[in-house]
Amino acid sequence: MTADHGQHWPIDEDLSALRERLHHHAVQAGMWGERLDDLLLATNEAVINVLEHGGGKGTLDIWRNETHLTVDVTDTVGVLAREHVPAQRPTGTVRGFGLWLMTQLCDEFVIEQITEGSRVRLRMDLRVPSARNGSRGPAGSRLDDPGPEAQTPR
């Protein structure tokens, strides 16, 4: 597989169209099954954060190389920081899982401040096969078992 120069899309209220484009691009990169679902869910959470907390507009960039598929979700407000990511699975609330969930679903999760605003980078290793033995985060932790030790976002 050769490097892909990627795609750049504006974020708007049409989440369905954005997910379709992301799905198509990820499948073309060789993703399928559980890992594809994980990427779609993590990206959806990042995009919803842009719409609800990041000024309501931003961009989604996706590209791949021989080993990774990368999705950058950028907002225009620029206040999202690493400190906003819960160290442990949130409890006692029906909201507030998005950032924590992204750390569990993706092989790499990074928040950066850039000129355009805040950027969330979601990266999946294309060399890891999909498995149906429960969703696992970067360190192999099960999503339904937060465990006593907290995962630190990468």
Tab-separated table of C-alpha atoms in Angstrom:
chain	number	residue	atom	x	y	z
A	1	MET	CA	0.000	0.000	0.000
A	2	THR	CA	1.402	3.405	-0.847
A	3	ALA	CA	0.957	6.693	0.943
A	4	ASP	CA	-2.343	8.462	0.408
A	5	HIS	CA	-2.458	12.253	0.266
A	6	GLY	CA	-5.829	12.052	1.969
A	7	GLN	CA	-9.045	13.958	2.062
A	8	HIS	CA	-10.103	17.207	3.726
A	9	TRP	CA	-13.748	17.815	4.623
A	10	PRO	CA	-15.562	20.588	6.467
A	11	ILE	CA	-17.497	19.550	9.557
A	12	ASP	CA	-21.162	20.435	9.498
A	13	GLU	CA	-24.453	19.085	10.821
A	14	ASP	CA	-24.607	16.330	8.152
A	15	LEU	CA	-22.911	13.656	10.243
A	16	SER	CA	-24.319	10.865	8.099
A	17	ALA	CA	-22.527	12.081	4.959
A	18	LEU	CA	-19.301	12.606	6.899
A	19	ARG	CA	-19.468	9.068	8.326
A	20	GLU	CA	-20.125	7.648	4.834
A	21	ARG	CA	-17.058	9.404	3.410
A	22	LEU	CA	-14.931	8.294	6.358
A	23	HIS	CA	-16.224	4.724	6.078
A	24	HIS	CA	-15.421	4.601	2.352
A	25	HIS	CA	-11.902	5.957	2.868
A	26	ALA	CA	-11.173	3.590	5.781
A	27	VAL	CA	-12.404	0.546	3.837
A	28	GLN	CA	-10.183	1.570	0.921
A	29	ALA	CA	-7.282	1.622	3.397
A	30	GLY	CA	-8.048	-1.985	4.353
A	31	MET	CA	-9.957	-1.458	7.597
A	32	TRP	CA	-12.940	-3.667	8.407
A	33	GLY	CA	-14.895	-5.154	11.276
A	34	GLU	CA	-14.382	-4.075	14.843
A	35	ARG	CA	-11.433	-1.759	14.138
A	36	LEU	CA	-13.400	0.062	11.463
A	37	ASP	CA	-16.323	0.420	13.880
A	38	ASP	CA	-13.945	1.736	16.558
A	39	LEU	CA	-12.544	4.372	14.200
A	40	LEU	CA	-16.023	5.452	13.081
A	41	LEU	CA	-17.234	5.761	16.676
A	42	ALA	CA	-14.144	7.659	17.865
A	43	THR	CA	-14.319	10.040	14.914
A	44	ASN	CA	-18.036	10.598	15.423
A	45	GLU	CA	-17.339	11.543	19.061
A	46	ALA	CA	-14.614	13.985	17.996
A	47	VAL	CA	-16.869	15.594	15.387
A	48	ILE	CA	-19.750	15.939	17.852
A	49	ASN	CA	-17.346	17.675	20.253
A	50	VAL	CA	-16.532	20.185	17.513
A	51	LEU	CA	-20.236	20.831	16.918
A	52	GLU	CA	-21.131	21.118	20.615
A	53	HIS	CA	-18.005	22.644	22.190
A	54	GLY	CA	-15.629	23.712	19.427
A	55	GLY	CA	-17.440	26.573	17.788
A	56	GLY	CA	-19.748	24.468	15.637
A	57	LYS	CA	-17.398	24.235	12.689
A	58	GLY	CA	-14.091	22.672	11.858
A	59	THR	CA	-12.446	20.199	9.528
A	60	LEU	CA	-11.760	16.506	9.242
A	61	ASP	CA	-8.614	15.310	7.488
A	62	ILE	CA	-7.920	11.656	6.766
A	63	TRP	CA	-4.873	10.037	5.193
A	64	ARG	CA	-2.888	6.834	5.296
A	65	ASN	CA	0.554	5.465	4.749
A	66	GLU	CA	1.785	1.881	4.668
A	67	THR	CA	1.154	1.325	8.370
A	68	HIS	CA	-1.436	3.794	9.698
A	69	LEU	CA	-4.725	5.497	8.964
A	70	THR	CA	-4.872	8.947	10.566
A	71	VAL	CA	-7.878	11.185	11.185
A	72	ASP	CA	-7.420	14.774	12.354
A	73	VAL	CA	-10.487	16.599	13.661
A	74	THR	CA	-9.886	20.331	14.113
A	75	ASP	CA	-12.148	22.914	15.721
A	76	THR	CA	-11.970	26.704	15.465
A	77	VAL	CA	-12.165	27.576	19.170
A	78	GLY	CA	-8.885	26.053	20.316
A	79	VAL	CA	-9.576	25.462	24.003
A	80	LEU	CA	-9.500	21.654	24.080
A	81	ALA	CA	-6.532	20.439	26.081
A	82	ARG	CA	-5.130	17.177	27.398
A	83	GLU	CA	-6.408	18.086	30.868
A	84	HIS	CA	-9.975	17.670	29.590
A	85	VAL	CA	-9.468	13.922	29.065
A	86	PRO	CA	-10.646	11.897	32.070
A	87	ALA	CA	-7.942	9.556	33.373
A	88	GLN	CA	-10.577	6.939	34.191
A	89	ARG	CA	-13.902	5.913	32.763
A	90	PRO	CA	-16.452	8.565	33.806
A	91	THR	CA	-19.124	7.330	36.206
A	92	GLY	CA	-22.386	8.798	37.441
A	93	THR	CA	-23.085	10.678	34.220
A	94	VAL	CA	-24.735	10.015	30.890
A	95	ARG	CA	-22.415	12.431	29.068
A	96	GLY	CA	-18.710	13.112	29.118
A	97	PHE	CA	-17.449	9.809	27.734
A	98	GLY	CA	-16.288	11.047	24.319
A	99	LEU	CA	-12.656	11.951	24.960
A	100	TRP	CA	-12.095	8.979	27.256
A	101	LEU	CA	-13.706	6.669	24.699
A	102	MET	CA	-11.401	7.940	21.939
A	103	THR	CA	-8.388	6.964	24.068
A	104	GLN	CA	-9.779	3.448	24.386
A	105	LEU	CA	-10.775	2.875	20.765
A	106	CYS	CA	-7.779	4.247	18.862
A	107	ASP	CA	-4.179	3.105	18.776
A	108	GLU	CA	-3.075	6.714	19.165
A	109	PHE	CA	-4.952	9.732	20.543
A	110	VAL	CA	-3.383	13.195	20.702
A	111	ILE	CA	-4.738	16.680	21.424
A	112	GLU	CA	-2.734	19.586	20.030
A	113	GLN	CA	-3.134	23.336	19.896
A	114	ILE	CA	-2.522	24.567	16.360
A	115	THR	CA	-3.011	27.886	14.580
A	116	GLU	CA	-6.493	26.888	13.374
A	117	GLY	CA	-7.719	25.777	16.833
A	118	SER	CA	-7.606	22.462	18.700
A	119	ARG	CA	-6.763	19.271	16.843
A	120	VAL	CA	-7.636	15.744	17.906
A	121	ARG	CA	-5.545	13.132	16.122
A	122	LEU	CA	-6.934	9.604	15.938
A	123	ARG	CA	-4.623	6.969	14.474
A	124	MET	CA	-5.197	3.293	13.747
A	125	ASP	CA	-2.492	0.787	12.909
A	126	LEU	CA	-3.458	-0.920	9.651
A	127	ARG	CA	-1.290	-3.936	10.505
A	128	VAL	CA	-3.508	-4.943	13.454
A	129	PRO	CA	-6.260	-7.357	12.398
A	130	SER	CA	-9.818	-6.963	13.571
A	131	ALA	CA	-10.817	-9.317	16.376
A	132	ARG	CA	-14.179	-10.075	17.952
A	133	ASN	CA	-13.061	-10.773	21.519
A	134	GLY	CA	-14.225	-7.479	23.000
A	135	SER	CA	-13.146	-3.943	22.261
A	136	ARG	CA	-9.707	-3.182	23.511
A	137	GLY	CA	-7.934	0.092	24.028
A	138	PRO	CA	-4.290	0.943	23.400
A	139	ALA	CA	-2.963	-1.104	26.314
A	140	GLY	CA	-5.381	-3.989	25.855
A	141	SER	CA	-7.834	-2.857	28.516
A	142	ARG	CA	-11.435	-3.921	28.047
A	143	LEU	CA	-13.920	-1.077	27.704
A	144	ASP	CA	-16.340	-2.732	30.110
A	145	ASP	CA	-13.636	-3.037	32.790
A	146	PRO	CA	-11.949	0.270	33.625
A	147	GLY	CA	-9.708	-1.476	36.152
A	148	PRO	CA	-7.989	0.142	39.103
A	149	GLU	CA	-5.203	1.626	37.021
A	150	ALA	CA	-6.161	4.550	34.818
A	151	GLN	CA	-5.187	4.656	31.173
A	152	THR	CA	-3.316	7.782	30.268
A	153	PRO	CA	-4.201	9.198	26.860
A	154	ARG	CA	-1.443	9.077	24.327
